Coordinates of C-alpha atoms and ligand atoms in Angstrom, one line a residue:
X1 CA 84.2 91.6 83.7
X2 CA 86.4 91.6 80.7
X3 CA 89.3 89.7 80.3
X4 CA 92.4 91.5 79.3
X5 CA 95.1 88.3 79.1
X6 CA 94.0 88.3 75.2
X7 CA 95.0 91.6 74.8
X8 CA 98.3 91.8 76.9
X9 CA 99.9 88.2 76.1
X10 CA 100.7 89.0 72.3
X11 CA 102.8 92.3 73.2
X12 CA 106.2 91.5 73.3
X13 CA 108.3 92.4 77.2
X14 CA 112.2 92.5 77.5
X15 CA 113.2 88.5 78.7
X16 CA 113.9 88.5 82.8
X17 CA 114.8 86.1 84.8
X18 CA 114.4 85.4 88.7
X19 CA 117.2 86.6 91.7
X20 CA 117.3 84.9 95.2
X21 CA 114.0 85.0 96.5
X22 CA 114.1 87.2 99.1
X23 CA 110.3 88.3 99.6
X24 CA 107.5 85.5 99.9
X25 CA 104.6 87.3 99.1
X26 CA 101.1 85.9 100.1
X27 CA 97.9 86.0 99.0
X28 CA 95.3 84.2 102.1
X29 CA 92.3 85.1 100.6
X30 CA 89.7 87.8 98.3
X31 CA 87.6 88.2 101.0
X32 CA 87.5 91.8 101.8
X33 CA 85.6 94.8 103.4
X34 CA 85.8 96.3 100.9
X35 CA 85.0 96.5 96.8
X36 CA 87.4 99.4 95.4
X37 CA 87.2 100.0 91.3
X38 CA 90.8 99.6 91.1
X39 CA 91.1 96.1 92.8
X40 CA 93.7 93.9 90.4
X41 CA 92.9 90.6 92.6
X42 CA 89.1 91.3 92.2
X43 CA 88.3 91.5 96.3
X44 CA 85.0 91.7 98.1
X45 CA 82.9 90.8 101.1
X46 CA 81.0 88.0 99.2
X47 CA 84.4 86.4 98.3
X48 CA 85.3 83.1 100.1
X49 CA 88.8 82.0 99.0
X50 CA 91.0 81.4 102.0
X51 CA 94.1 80.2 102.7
X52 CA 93.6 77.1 104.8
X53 CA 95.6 76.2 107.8
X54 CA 97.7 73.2 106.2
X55 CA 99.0 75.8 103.4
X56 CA 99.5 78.4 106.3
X57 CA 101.7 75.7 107.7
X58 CA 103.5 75.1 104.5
X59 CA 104.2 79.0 104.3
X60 CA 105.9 78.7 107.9
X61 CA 107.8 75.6 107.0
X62 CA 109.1 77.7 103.3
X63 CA 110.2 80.7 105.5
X64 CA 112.1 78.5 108.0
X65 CA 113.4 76.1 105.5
X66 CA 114.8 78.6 102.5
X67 CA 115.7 81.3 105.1
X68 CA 113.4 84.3 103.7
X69 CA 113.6 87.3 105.2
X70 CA 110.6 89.1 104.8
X71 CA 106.8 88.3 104.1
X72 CA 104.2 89.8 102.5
X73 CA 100.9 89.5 103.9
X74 CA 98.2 90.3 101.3
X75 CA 94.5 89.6 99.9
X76 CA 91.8 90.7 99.8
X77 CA 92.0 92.2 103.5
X78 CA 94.5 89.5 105.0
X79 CA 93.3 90.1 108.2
X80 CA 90.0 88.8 108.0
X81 CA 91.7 84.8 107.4
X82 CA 91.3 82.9 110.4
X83 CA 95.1 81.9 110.5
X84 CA 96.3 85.4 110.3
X85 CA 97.5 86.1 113.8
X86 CA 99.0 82.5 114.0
X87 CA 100.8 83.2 110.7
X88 CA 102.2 86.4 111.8
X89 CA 103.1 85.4 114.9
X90 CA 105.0 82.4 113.9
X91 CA 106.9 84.4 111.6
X92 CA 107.5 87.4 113.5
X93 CA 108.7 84.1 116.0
X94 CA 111.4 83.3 113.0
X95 CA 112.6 86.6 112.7
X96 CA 111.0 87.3 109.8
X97 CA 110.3 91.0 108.9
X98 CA 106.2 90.8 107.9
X99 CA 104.6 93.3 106.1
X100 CA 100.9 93.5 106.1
X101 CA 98.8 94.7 103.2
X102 CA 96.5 96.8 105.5
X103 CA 93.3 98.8 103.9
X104 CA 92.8 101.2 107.6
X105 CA 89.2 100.7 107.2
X106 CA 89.6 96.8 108.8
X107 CA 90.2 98.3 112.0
X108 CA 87.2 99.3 112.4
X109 CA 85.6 96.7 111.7
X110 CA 83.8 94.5 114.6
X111 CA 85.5 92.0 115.9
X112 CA 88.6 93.3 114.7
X113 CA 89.2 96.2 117.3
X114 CA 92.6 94.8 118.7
X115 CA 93.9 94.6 115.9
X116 CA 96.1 97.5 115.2
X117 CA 97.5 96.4 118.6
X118 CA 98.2 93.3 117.6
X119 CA 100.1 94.2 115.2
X120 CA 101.5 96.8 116.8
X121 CA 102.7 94.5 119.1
X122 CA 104.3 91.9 116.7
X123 CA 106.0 95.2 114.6
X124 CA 103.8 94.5 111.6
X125 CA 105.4 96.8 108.8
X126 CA 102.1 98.2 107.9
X127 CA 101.4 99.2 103.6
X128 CA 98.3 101.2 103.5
X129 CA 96.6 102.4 100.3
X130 CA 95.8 106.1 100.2
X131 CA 95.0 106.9 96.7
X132 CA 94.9 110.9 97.6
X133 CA 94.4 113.2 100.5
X134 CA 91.2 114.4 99.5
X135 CA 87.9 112.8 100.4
X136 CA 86.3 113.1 97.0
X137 CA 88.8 111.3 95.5
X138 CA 89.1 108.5 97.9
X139 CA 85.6 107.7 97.9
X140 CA 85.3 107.7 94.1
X141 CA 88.1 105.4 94.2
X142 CA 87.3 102.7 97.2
X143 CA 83.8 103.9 98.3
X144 CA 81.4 106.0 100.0
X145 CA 83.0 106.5 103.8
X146 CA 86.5 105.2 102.6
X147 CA 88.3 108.1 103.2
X148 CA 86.8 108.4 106.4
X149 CA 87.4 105.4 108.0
X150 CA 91.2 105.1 106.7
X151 CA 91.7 108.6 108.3
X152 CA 90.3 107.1 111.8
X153 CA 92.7 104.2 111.0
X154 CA 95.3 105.9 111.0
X155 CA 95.2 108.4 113.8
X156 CA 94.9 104.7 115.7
X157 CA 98.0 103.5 114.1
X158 CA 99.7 106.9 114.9
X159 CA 98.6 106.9 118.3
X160 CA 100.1 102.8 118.5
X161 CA 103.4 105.0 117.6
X162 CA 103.4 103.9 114.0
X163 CA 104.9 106.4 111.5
X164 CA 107.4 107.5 113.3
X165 CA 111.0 107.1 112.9
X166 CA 111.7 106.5 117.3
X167 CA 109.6 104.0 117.4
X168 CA 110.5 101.5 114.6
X169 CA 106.7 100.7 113.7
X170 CA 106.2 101.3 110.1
X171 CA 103.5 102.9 108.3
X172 CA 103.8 103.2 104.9
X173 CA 101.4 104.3 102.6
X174 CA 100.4 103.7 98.8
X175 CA 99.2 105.8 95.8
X176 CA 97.9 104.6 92.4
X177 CA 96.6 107.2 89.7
X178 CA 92.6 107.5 89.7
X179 CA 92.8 107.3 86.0
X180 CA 94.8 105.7 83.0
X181 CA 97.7 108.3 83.9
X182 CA 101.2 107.7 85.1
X183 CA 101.5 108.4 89.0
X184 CA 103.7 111.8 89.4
X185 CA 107.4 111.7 91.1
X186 CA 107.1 109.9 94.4
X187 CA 109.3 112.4 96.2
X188 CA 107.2 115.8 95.5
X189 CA 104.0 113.6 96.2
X190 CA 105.0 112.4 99.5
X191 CA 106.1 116.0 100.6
X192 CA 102.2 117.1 99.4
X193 CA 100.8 113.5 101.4
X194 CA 103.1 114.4 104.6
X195 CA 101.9 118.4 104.1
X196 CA 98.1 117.9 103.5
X197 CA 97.5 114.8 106.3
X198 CA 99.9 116.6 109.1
X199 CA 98.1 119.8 108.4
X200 CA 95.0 118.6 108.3
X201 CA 94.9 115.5 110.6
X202 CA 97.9 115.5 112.4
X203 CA 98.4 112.4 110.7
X204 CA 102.4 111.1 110.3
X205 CA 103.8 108.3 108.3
X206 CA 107.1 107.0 106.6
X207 CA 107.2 107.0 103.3
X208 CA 104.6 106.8 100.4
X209 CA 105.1 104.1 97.5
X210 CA 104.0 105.5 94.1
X211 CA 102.3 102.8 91.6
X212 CA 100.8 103.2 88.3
X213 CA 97.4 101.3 87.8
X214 CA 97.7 97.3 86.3
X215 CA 95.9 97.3 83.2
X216 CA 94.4 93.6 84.7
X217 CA 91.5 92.7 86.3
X218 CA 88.8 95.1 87.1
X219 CA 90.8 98.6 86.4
X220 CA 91.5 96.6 82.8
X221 CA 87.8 95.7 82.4
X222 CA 87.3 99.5 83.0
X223 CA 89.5 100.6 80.5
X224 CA 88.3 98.4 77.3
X225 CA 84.8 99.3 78.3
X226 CA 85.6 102.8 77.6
X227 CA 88.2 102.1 74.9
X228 CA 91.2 103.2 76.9
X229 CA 93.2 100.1 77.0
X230 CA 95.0 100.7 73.8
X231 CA 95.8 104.3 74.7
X232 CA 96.7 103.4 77.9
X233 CA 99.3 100.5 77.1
X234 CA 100.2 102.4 74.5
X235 CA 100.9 105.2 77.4
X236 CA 103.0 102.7 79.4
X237 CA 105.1 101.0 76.8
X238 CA 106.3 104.6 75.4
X239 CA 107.0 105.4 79.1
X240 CA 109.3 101.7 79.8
X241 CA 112.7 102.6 80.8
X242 CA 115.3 99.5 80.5
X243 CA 117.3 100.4 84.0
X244 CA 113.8 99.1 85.7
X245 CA 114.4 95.8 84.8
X246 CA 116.8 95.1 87.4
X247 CA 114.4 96.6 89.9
X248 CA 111.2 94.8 89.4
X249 CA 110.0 92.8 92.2
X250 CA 109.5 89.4 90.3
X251 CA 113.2 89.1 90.3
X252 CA 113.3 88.7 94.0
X253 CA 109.7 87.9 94.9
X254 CA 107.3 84.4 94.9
X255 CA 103.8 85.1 94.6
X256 CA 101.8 82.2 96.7
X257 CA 98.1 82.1 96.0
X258 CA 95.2 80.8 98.9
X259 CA 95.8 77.3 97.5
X260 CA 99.4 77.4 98.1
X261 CA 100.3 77.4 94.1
X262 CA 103.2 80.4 93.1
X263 CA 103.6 82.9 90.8
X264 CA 106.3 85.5 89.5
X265 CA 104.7 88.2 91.0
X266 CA 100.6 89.0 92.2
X267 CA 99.2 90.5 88.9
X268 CA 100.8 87.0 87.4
X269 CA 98.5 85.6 90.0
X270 CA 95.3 87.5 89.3
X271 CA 95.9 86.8 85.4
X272 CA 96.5 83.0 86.4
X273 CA 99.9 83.1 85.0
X274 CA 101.9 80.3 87.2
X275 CA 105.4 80.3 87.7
X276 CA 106.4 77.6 85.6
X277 CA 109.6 75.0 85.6
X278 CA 110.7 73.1 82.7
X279 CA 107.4 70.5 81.7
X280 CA 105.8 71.8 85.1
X281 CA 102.8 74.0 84.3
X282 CA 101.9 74.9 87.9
X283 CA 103.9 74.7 91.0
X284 CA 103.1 74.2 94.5
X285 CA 105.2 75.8 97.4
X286 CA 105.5 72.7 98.6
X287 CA 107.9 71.6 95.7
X288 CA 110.2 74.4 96.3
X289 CA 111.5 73.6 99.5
X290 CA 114.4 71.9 98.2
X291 CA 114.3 73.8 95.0
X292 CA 116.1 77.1 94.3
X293 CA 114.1 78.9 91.1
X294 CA 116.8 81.4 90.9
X295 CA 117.8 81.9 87.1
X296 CA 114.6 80.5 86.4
X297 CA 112.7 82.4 83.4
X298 CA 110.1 84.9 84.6
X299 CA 106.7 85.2 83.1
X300 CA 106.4 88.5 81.1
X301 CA 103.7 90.2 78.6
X302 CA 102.3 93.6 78.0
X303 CA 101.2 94.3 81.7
X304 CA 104.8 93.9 82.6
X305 CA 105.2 97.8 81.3
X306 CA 103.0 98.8 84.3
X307 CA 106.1 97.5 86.3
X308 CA 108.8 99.6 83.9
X309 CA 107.3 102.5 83.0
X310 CA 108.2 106.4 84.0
X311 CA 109.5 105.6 87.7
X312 CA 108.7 102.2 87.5
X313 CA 106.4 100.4 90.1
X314 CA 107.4 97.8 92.7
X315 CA 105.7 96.4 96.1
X316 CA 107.8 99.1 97.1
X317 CA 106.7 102.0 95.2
X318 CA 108.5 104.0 92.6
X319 CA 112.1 101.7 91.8
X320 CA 115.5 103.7 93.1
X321 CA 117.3 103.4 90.3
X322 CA 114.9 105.6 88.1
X323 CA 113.8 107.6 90.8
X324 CA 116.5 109.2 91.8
Ligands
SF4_1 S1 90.8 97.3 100.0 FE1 92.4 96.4 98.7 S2 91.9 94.2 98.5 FE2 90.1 95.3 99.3 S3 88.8 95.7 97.5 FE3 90.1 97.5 97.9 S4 92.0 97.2 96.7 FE4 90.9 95.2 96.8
SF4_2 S1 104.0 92.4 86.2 FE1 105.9 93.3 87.0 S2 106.4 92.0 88.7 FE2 104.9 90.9 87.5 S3 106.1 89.6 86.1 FE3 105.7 91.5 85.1 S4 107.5 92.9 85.5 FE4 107.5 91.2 87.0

């Protein structure tokens, strides 16, 4: 794969620094089911990071400790860590809203057939990707039978009660471009989204988060081995809007990797990018229990305009203040 930090770190971002953390956002492991071409953290069934149960512990003892009110469960498929359920549990114990960084086809996979109970039960927030309503596309995207299997995923979820407004189980969905394009206006897309899947599959959900594509990781490697990457940041920098910058989620969000280290955000994780404080290269989570980061400079560089550009991007899709 190619690497793309010596092509983003010399272009120039807008200096940010960090909010209140308000979102702890974790990573417990690549190991997925599966391999989509678009994956910025690299994720696969032959991957065997994991979170370990110590550093699962530490996440509980952050939450409690620096009052956080929501966490984001992500990987790889999270689901498949061993300390998943505990971790969701014990947080959902805290109060803690969790959201779970769910890819649909995992509930089909064996040995995982409770799960969209389980979390049904705990009121995971659910954040599905859906790159498009067409099969074609899907598959191209994450794989042959993708589509598929996320379609069966959610008729279980809907029939849980998830995606509708009554019942307070959330099913969000996400969409990233298929190519080096900017994703289209949220609001017109998620009519299309709630048209097509209704119509078609009687399928409901909440809302759907827009996101343009990270030039990182393998989409990145993608685009210099066609010789897209300088069109394409050239695509996003053109498109950066200065009212994002108070919307982007590294103000308000620590990235924790499987070995408990943080980061400003996940692509700052996947480009090995730590969060740094003063002479500290790297920090651990477990430092910042008694340490507030807020003010604290944020790590920026040209992938940064994938966060700022057109509509902007967040964990939770498009960013209000330029959506609207
Ligand atoms: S489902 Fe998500 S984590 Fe897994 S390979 Fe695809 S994009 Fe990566
Ligand atoms: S990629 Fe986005 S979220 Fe991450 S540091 Fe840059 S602006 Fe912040």
């Amino acid at each position: 794969m190619r690497d793309t930090w010596p092509l983003l770190e010399p272009i120039p971002f807008p200096a940010i620094c960090r909010g209140r953390i308000e979102t702890l956002q974790v990573n417990v492991g690549y190991r997925c089911n599966q391999s989509c071409v678009h994956c910025h953290v690299n994720a696969g069934p032959n991957r065997t990071e994991e979170m370990d149960g110590e550093t699962i512990d530490l996440v509980l003892a952050f939450l409690e400790r620096r009052r956080i009110a929501t966490l984001d469960v992500t990987g790889g498929a999270p689901e498949l860590n061993r300390h998943f359920r505990r971790l969701v549990e014990a947080a959902r114990d805290m109060g803690v809203r969790v959201m779970d960084r769910c890819n649909l086809t995992i509930l089909d996979v064996p040995g995982q057939e409770d799960l969209a109970h389980f979390l049904a039960a705990q009121q995971v927030e659910i954040v599905a990707s859906m790159p498009c309503y067409l099969l074609d596309n899907v598959d191209r995207q994450r794989g042959k039978g993708v589509f598929e299997g996320s379609i069966r995923g959610l008729k279980r979820l809907n029939e849980l009660g998830y995606g509708r407004d009554e019942t307070g189980l959330v099913l969000n969905l996400v969409y990233n471009p298929q190519g080096p394009s900017l994703p289209p206006a949220q609001g017109p897309l998620e009519a299309d989204y709630k048209r097509v899947l209704g119509e078609e599959y009687g399928i409901v959900f909440n809302s759907l988060f827009t996101l343009a594509n990270m030039p990182i990781q393998r989409f990145g490697s993608m685009l210099i081995s066609k010789g897209q990457f300088d069109d394409y940041l050239a695509l996003l920098r053109q498109a950066h809007r200065d009212e994002n910058l108070s919307g982007v989620m590294c103000r308000s969000l620590v990235s924790v990797d499987y070995r408990g280290y943080v980061y400003d955000c996940d692509f700052n994780q996947m480009l090995d990018l730590p969060l740094t404080r003063g002479e500290r290269e790297r920090v651990h989570l477990s430092e910042l229990l008694d340490e507030d980061v807020t003010g604290n400079p944020i790590r920026v560089a040209g992938h940064c305009f994938g966060c700022t550009a057109g509509q902007g991007s967040s964990c939770g899709g498009a960013l209000k203040e330029a959506a609207e």
